[in-house]
Amino acid sequence: MIGEVIVVTSGKGGVGKTTTTANIGTGLTLKGKSVVLVDADIGLRNLDVVMGLENRIVYDLVDVVEGVCRLRQALIKDKRYPNLFLLPAAQTKDKNAVNPEQMQKLATDLSEEFDYVILDCPAGIEQGFKNAIAGANKAIVVTTPEVSAVRDADRIIGLLEASGLRNPMLIINRIKMEMVKRGDMMNIDDMIDILAIDLLGVIPDDDLIVVSTNRGEPVIATEQSLAGQAYRNVVRRLMGEDIPFMNLESDDGFFKKMAKLFGLNKKKQ
Amino acid sequence: MDLFKWFNKSTSSKDIAKERLKLVLIHDRANVSPQFLEMIKGELIKVISDYMEIDEEGLEIKLTRTKREIDDSTVPALVANIPIKRMKDKGNI
């Protein structure tokens, strides 16, 4: 069995790549899949703290590539979840410590043991980006509804397609429903119109993301979080289910709409 | 309320964002400068004018993205909108 290798990328920094990687990975493992998260941001590792696994790192990605340790030794098992592992980035090296061929081999080796290999790509379009996409067979582009992030996403989509990663999927992060309704934030249709790629998910802006990141626990495991619910939908879509997107511009109140969409409007038992 | 919304629509900041993005992306996408597009436009006018009389003022040319039919992948596309005034009599060329 060969697993899927998915790179999570964006171009611009700070749009939620690492949070998205952590949540999708956790969501897939909650659905019974074996998952390894790979932090490809060498020199600026972050996925470990977002996952709350920062105290358990012994070896890292560069150690594996350089043959300092075996691949299995560098994988950190997340004890909270059935089959979730992290391969942390090196913090003291820079992105030139590995090359695309080595990353491709690493991804292939991991895909032989896991259902999903999720690569957290660094910001930018230089060596780190080229390394991260080298072994991937699918790409997720994360953006926020801001001109700078959308512009960078467009550039990334072009670069992904030029590297043979066809049909990247879009996640629109940090949508603020109230601003969309006022006409002060681009809506989903605007962004699909501009970027012309398939939509994988829309994540509402949610304070619980900050809270869960403070704790090192992905928000997807928090039942009452809207962002968590949106990520659960993303995971189901990734697994091939057909889940409708939320309509942000109807006259229904936002919470009513979300409640309806997620089936939370049932009376408490 | 609806009327107000409709009236306000053209000046909402998201529409401004969208228009600005569309313009900047045209040039980002193919590394095409406005001068380069003007060159193509001039050449197109030259060629097409042999066969038909066109509205040069109304001619629009832009870069966009489209899904390719064979494999559904997104590819850049050059779109030209050329209003025709009159076909020329081919015998006179």
Coordinates of C-alpha atoms in Angstrom, one line a residue:
Chain A
M1 CA 0.0 0.0 0.0
I2 CA 1.3 3.4 -0.9
G3 CA -0.1 6.4 1.1
E4 CA -0.8 9.8 -0.2
V5 CA 1.8 12.5 0.2
I6 CA 0.1 15.9 0.6
V7 CA 2.0 19.2 0.9
V8 CA 0.4 22.1 2.7
T9 CA 1.7 25.4 1.2
S10 CA 0.7 29.1 0.8
G11 CA 3.5 31.3 -0.3
K12 CA 2.8 34.0 2.3
G13 CA 3.7 33.3 5.9
G14 CA 1.3 33.4 8.8
V15 CA -1.9 32.3 6.9
G16 CA -2.2 29.0 8.9
K17 CA -0.2 26.3 7.1
T18 CA 1.1 24.7 10.3
T19 CA -2.3 24.9 12.0
T20 CA -3.9 23.4 8.9
T21 CA -1.3 20.6 8.8
A22 CA -1.8 19.8 12.4
N23 CA -5.6 19.7 12.2
I24 CA -5.9 17.7 9.0
G25 CA -3.4 15.2 10.3
T26 CA -5.2 14.8 13.6
G27 CA -8.5 14.6 11.8
L28 CA -7.3 11.8 9.5
T29 CA -6.0 9.8 12.4
L30 CA -9.3 10.3 14.2
K31 CA -10.9 8.8 11.1
G32 CA -8.8 5.7 11.5
K33 CA -6.0 6.5 9.2
S34 CA -2.3 6.2 9.9
V35 CA -0.7 9.6 9.5
V36 CA 2.8 11.1 9.7
L37 CA 3.2 14.9 9.9
V38 CA 6.5 16.2 8.4
D39 CA 7.8 19.7 9.4
A40 CA 9.6 20.7 6.2
D41 CA 10.4 24.2 7.6
I42 CA 14.0 23.6 8.5
G43 CA 15.5 26.2 10.7
L44 CA 12.1 27.5 11.8
R45 CA 10.3 24.5 13.2
N46 CA 6.9 25.0 14.6
L47 CA 4.7 22.0 14.0
D48 CA 6.1 20.4 17.1
V49 CA 4.8 23.2 19.4
V50 CA 1.5 23.4 17.6
M51 CA 1.1 19.7 18.2
G52 CA 2.4 20.0 21.8
L53 CA 5.2 17.5 21.1
E54 CA 8.1 19.9 21.5
N55 CA 9.5 18.2 24.6
R56 CA 9.9 14.8 23.0
I57 CA 12.2 15.5 20.1
V58 CA 15.4 13.5 19.9
Y59 CA 16.2 13.3 16.2
D60 CA 15.0 15.4 13.3
L61 CA 14.4 15.3 9.6
V62 CA 18.0 16.3 8.8
D63 CA 19.3 13.5 11.1
V64 CA 17.3 11.1 9.0
V65 CA 18.5 12.5 5.7
E66 CA 22.1 12.5 6.8
G67 CA 21.9 8.9 8.1
V68 CA 22.6 9.9 11.8
C69 CA 19.5 7.8 12.8
R70 CA 17.0 5.5 11.3
L71 CA 13.7 7.0 10.0
R72 CA 11.7 5.1 12.7
Q73 CA 13.9 6.6 15.5
A74 CA 13.1 10.2 14.5
L75 CA 9.3 9.7 14.4
I76 CA 7.6 10.9 17.5
K77 CA 4.4 9.1 18.4
D78 CA 1.5 11.3 19.5
K79 CA 0.2 9.3 22.5
R80 CA -3.2 11.0 22.4
Y81 CA -4.2 9.6 19.1
P82 CA -4.2 6.1 17.7
N83 CA -1.8 6.3 14.8
L84 CA -0.3 9.8 14.5
F85 CA 3.4 10.5 14.2
L86 CA 5.5 13.7 13.8
L87 CA 8.9 14.0 12.0
P88 CA 10.2 17.3 13.3
A89 CA 12.3 19.8 11.4
A90 CA 15.9 20.6 12.4
Q91 CA 16.1 23.8 14.3
T92 CA 19.8 24.6 14.1
K93 CA 20.4 23.9 10.4
D94 CA 19.1 25.8 7.4
K95 CA 17.0 24.8 4.4
N96 CA 20.1 24.0 2.3
A97 CA 20.8 21.0 4.6
V98 CA 18.5 18.9 2.4
N99 CA 17.8 18.7 -1.3
P100 CA 14.7 17.8 -3.3
E101 CA 16.0 14.3 -4.2
Q102 CA 16.5 13.5 -0.5
M103 CA 13.0 14.8 0.4
Q104 CA 11.5 12.8 -2.4
K105 CA 13.1 9.6 -1.0
L106 CA 12.0 10.5 2.5
A107 CA 8.4 11.0 1.3
T108 CA 8.5 7.7 -0.6
D109 CA 9.8 5.8 2.4
L110 CA 7.1 7.3 4.6
S111 CA 4.3 6.7 2.1
E112 CA 5.1 3.0 2.3
E113 CA 4.3 2.9 6.0
F114 CA 1.5 5.5 6.4
D115 CA -1.9 6.2 4.7
Y116 CA -1.1 9.9 4.7
V117 CA 2.1 11.9 4.7
I118 CA 1.3 15.5 5.4
L119 CA 4.2 18.0 4.7
D120 CA 4.2 21.4 6.3
C121 CA 5.9 23.7 3.8
P122 CA 7.8 26.8 4.7
A123 CA 6.7 30.2 3.5
G124 CA 8.3 31.5 0.4
I125 CA 9.2 30.1 -3.0
E126 CA 12.9 29.3 -2.6
Q127 CA 14.8 26.1 -1.6
G128 CA 12.5 25.2 1.3
F129 CA 9.5 25.2 -0.9
K130 CA 11.2 23.2 -3.6
N131 CA 12.2 20.7 -1.0
A132 CA 8.8 20.4 0.5
I133 CA 6.9 19.8 -2.8
A134 CA 9.5 17.4 -4.2
G135 CA 8.0 14.3 -2.8
A136 CA 4.3 15.3 -2.8
N137 CA 1.6 13.9 -5.1
K138 CA -1.1 16.3 -3.9
A139 CA -1.0 19.9 -2.8
I140 CA -3.2 22.0 -0.5
V141 CA -2.9 25.8 -0.8
V142 CA -3.9 27.8 2.3
T143 CA -4.9 31.5 1.9
T144 CA -6.7 34.1 3.8
P145 CA -9.2 36.6 2.3
E146 CA -6.6 39.4 1.9
V147 CA -5.0 40.7 -1.3
S148 CA -1.5 39.9 -0.3
A149 CA -2.3 36.3 0.7
V150 CA -4.4 35.7 -2.5
R151 CA -1.7 37.1 -4.7
D152 CA 0.9 34.8 -3.2
A153 CA -1.5 31.8 -3.4
D154 CA -1.9 32.5 -7.1
R155 CA 1.9 32.5 -7.6
I156 CA 2.2 29.2 -5.6
I157 CA -0.6 27.6 -7.7
G158 CA 1.4 28.5 -10.8
L159 CA 4.6 27.1 -9.4
L160 CA 2.9 23.9 -8.2
E161 CA 1.4 23.3 -11.6
A162 CA 4.7 24.0 -13.3
S163 CA 6.3 21.3 -11.1
G164 CA 3.6 18.8 -12.1
L165 CA 1.4 19.1 -9.0
R166 CA -1.8 19.5 -10.9
N167 CA -5.1 20.6 -9.4
P168 CA -4.0 21.9 -6.0
M169 CA -6.9 22.3 -3.5
L170 CA -7.7 25.6 -1.8
I171 CA -8.4 26.2 1.9
I172 CA -9.6 29.7 2.7
N173 CA -8.7 30.4 6.3
R174 CA -9.8 33.0 8.8
I175 CA -13.0 34.1 7.1
K176 CA -14.8 36.6 9.2
M177 CA -18.5 36.2 8.5
E178 CA -19.6 39.6 9.7
M179 CA -17.1 41.3 7.5
V180 CA -18.1 39.3 4.5
K181 CA -21.7 40.2 5.1
R182 CA -20.8 43.9 5.2
G183 CA -18.9 43.6 1.9
D184 CA -15.6 44.3 3.6
M185 CA -14.0 40.9 3.1
M186 CA -13.8 38.8 -0.1
N187 CA -16.2 35.9 0.0
I188 CA -15.6 32.3 -1.2
D189 CA -17.0 33.0 -4.7
D190 CA -14.7 36.0 -5.2
M191 CA -11.7 34.0 -4.3
I192 CA -12.6 30.9 -6.4
D193 CA -13.3 33.3 -9.3
I194 CA -9.8 34.8 -9.0
L195 CA -7.8 31.7 -8.2
A196 CA -9.8 29.2 -10.4
I197 CA -9.0 26.1 -8.3
D198 CA -11.0 23.5 -6.4
L199 CA -12.1 24.5 -3.0
L200 CA -11.3 22.0 -0.2
G201 CA -12.6 24.0 2.8
V202 CA -13.4 27.3 4.4
I203 CA -12.3 27.9 8.0
P204 CA -14.0 30.6 10.0
D205 CA -11.9 32.9 12.1
D206 CA -12.1 31.3 15.6
D207 CA -10.6 32.4 18.9
L208 CA -10.5 28.8 19.9
I209 CA -7.6 28.2 17.4
V210 CA -5.4 30.5 19.6
V211 CA -6.6 28.8 22.8
S212 CA -5.9 25.3 21.4
T213 CA -2.5 26.3 20.0
N214 CA -1.6 27.7 23.4
R215 CA -2.3 24.3 24.8
G216 CA -0.7 22.3 22.0
E217 CA -3.9 20.5 21.1
P218 CA -5.3 20.7 17.5
V219 CA -8.7 22.4 17.5
I220 CA -10.2 19.7 15.4
A221 CA -10.7 17.6 18.6
T222 CA -12.8 20.4 20.2
E223 CA -16.4 19.6 19.5
Q224 CA -17.8 23.1 20.0
S225 CA -15.3 24.9 17.8
L226 CA -16.6 26.2 14.5
A227 CA -13.1 26.1 13.0
G228 CA -12.8 22.5 14.4
Q229 CA -16.0 21.6 12.6
A230 CA -14.7 23.2 9.4
Y231 CA -11.5 21.1 9.6
R232 CA -13.6 18.0 10.3
N233 CA -15.4 18.8 7.0
V234 CA -12.1 19.3 5.2
V235 CA -10.9 15.8 6.4
R236 CA -14.1 14.2 5.2
R237 CA -13.7 15.9 1.8
L238 CA -10.1 14.7 1.6
M239 CA -11.3 11.2 2.1
G240 CA -13.7 11.6 -0.8
E241 CA -17.0 12.5 0.9
D242 CA -19.2 15.2 -0.6
I243 CA -19.8 17.7 2.1
P244 CA -21.5 21.0 1.3
F245 CA -19.8 24.4 2.0
M246 CA -21.3 26.9 4.3
N247 CA -23.2 29.8 2.7
L248 CA -21.8 33.0 4.2
E249 CA -24.1 35.6 2.7
S250 CA -27.6 34.4 3.4
D251 CA -29.8 36.6 5.7
D252 CA -29.8 33.9 8.3
G253 CA -27.7 34.8 11.3
F254 CA -24.3 33.4 11.2
F255 CA -24.7 31.1 14.2
K256 CA -28.0 29.9 13.1
K257 CA -26.6 29.1 9.7
M258 CA -23.6 27.3 11.1
A259 CA -25.8 25.4 13.5
K260 CA -28.0 24.4 10.7
L261 CA -25.1 23.3 8.6
F262 CA -23.4 21.3 11.3
G263 CA -26.6 19.8 12.6
L264 CA -26.1 21.4 16.0
N265 CA -29.6 22.8 16.2
K266 CA -31.0 19.7 17.6
K267 CA -32.3 20.1 21.1
K268 CA -30.0 18.9 23.8
Q269 CA -30.9 15.5 25.1
Chain B
M1 CA -32.1 47.6 3.2
D2 CA -31.7 45.7 -0.1
L3 CA -31.7 49.0 -2.1
F4 CA -29.1 50.3 0.3
K5 CA -27.0 47.2 -0.1
W6 CA -27.3 47.4 -3.9
F7 CA -26.3 51.0 -3.9
N8 CA -23.3 50.4 -1.7
K9 CA -22.1 47.4 -3.6
S10 CA -19.9 49.1 -6.1
T11 CA -17.9 50.9 -3.4
S12 CA -17.4 48.1 -0.9
S13 CA -13.9 47.4 0.0
K14 CA -14.0 43.8 -1.0
D15 CA -14.9 44.8 -4.6
I16 CA -11.9 47.2 -4.6
A17 CA -9.7 44.3 -3.3
K18 CA -11.0 42.0 -6.0
E19 CA -10.5 44.5 -8.8
R20 CA -7.0 45.3 -7.6
L21 CA -6.1 41.7 -7.3
K22 CA -7.4 40.8 -10.8
L23 CA -5.2 43.5 -12.3
V24 CA -2.1 42.6 -10.4
L25 CA -2.5 38.9 -11.1
I26 CA -2.8 39.4 -14.9
H27 CA 0.8 40.7 -14.9
D28 CA 2.1 38.3 -12.2
R29 CA 0.7 35.2 -14.0
A30 CA 2.7 35.3 -17.2
N31 CA 5.2 37.9 -16.3
V32 CA 3.6 40.0 -18.9
S33 CA 4.0 43.8 -18.8
P34 CA 1.3 46.1 -20.0
Q35 CA 3.6 47.2 -22.9
F36 CA 3.9 43.5 -24.0
L37 CA 0.1 43.2 -24.1
E38 CA 0.0 46.4 -26.1
M39 CA 2.4 44.9 -28.6
I40 CA 0.2 41.8 -29.0
K41 CA -2.8 44.0 -29.4
G42 CA -1.1 46.0 -32.2
E43 CA -0.2 42.9 -34.0
L44 CA -3.7 41.4 -33.7
I45 CA -5.2 44.6 -35.1
K46 CA -2.9 44.4 -38.0
V47 CA -3.7 40.8 -38.9
I48 CA -7.4 40.9 -38.3
S49 CA -7.9 44.2 -40.1
D50 CA -7.0 42.5 -43.4
Y51 CA -10.2 40.4 -43.0
M52 CA -12.7 42.6 -41.1
E53 CA -13.2 46.1 -39.9
I54 CA -12.9 46.1 -36.1
D55 CA -13.5 48.5 -33.3
E56 CA -10.0 49.3 -32.2
E57 CA -11.1 51.3 -29.2
G58 CA -13.3 48.5 -28.0
L59 CA -10.6 45.8 -28.4
E60 CA -9.8 44.1 -25.1
I61 CA -7.0 41.7 -24.5
K62 CA -6.1 40.1 -21.2
L63 CA -4.5 37.1 -19.6
T64 CA -6.6 34.9 -17.4
R65 CA -6.8 31.3 -16.2
T66 CA -9.0 28.5 -17.6
K67 CA -9.5 24.8 -17.0
R68 CA -8.2 22.7 -19.8
E69 CA -10.8 20.2 -21.0
I70 CA -8.6 17.1 -21.5
D71 CA -7.3 16.8 -17.9
D72 CA -9.1 19.6 -16.0
S73 CA -5.9 21.3 -15.1
T74 CA -5.7 25.1 -14.8
V75 CA -3.7 26.8 -17.6
P76 CA -3.1 30.4 -18.5
A77 CA -5.2 31.7 -21.3
L78 CA -5.0 34.8 -23.5
V79 CA -8.5 36.2 -24.0
A80 CA -9.2 38.7 -26.7
N81 CA -12.5 40.5 -27.2
I82 CA -12.6 42.0 -30.6
P83 CA -15.8 43.8 -31.7
I84 CA -16.4 43.5 -35.4
K85 CA -17.8 46.5 -37.3
R86 CA -18.0 44.9 -40.7
M87 CA -16.6 42.0 -42.6
K88 CA -14.4 42.9 -45.5
D89 CA -15.1 41.6 -49.0
K90 CA -12.4 38.9 -49.4
G91 CA -12.2 39.6 -53.1
N92 CA -10.8 43.0 -52.4
I93 CA -7.8 41.9 -50.4

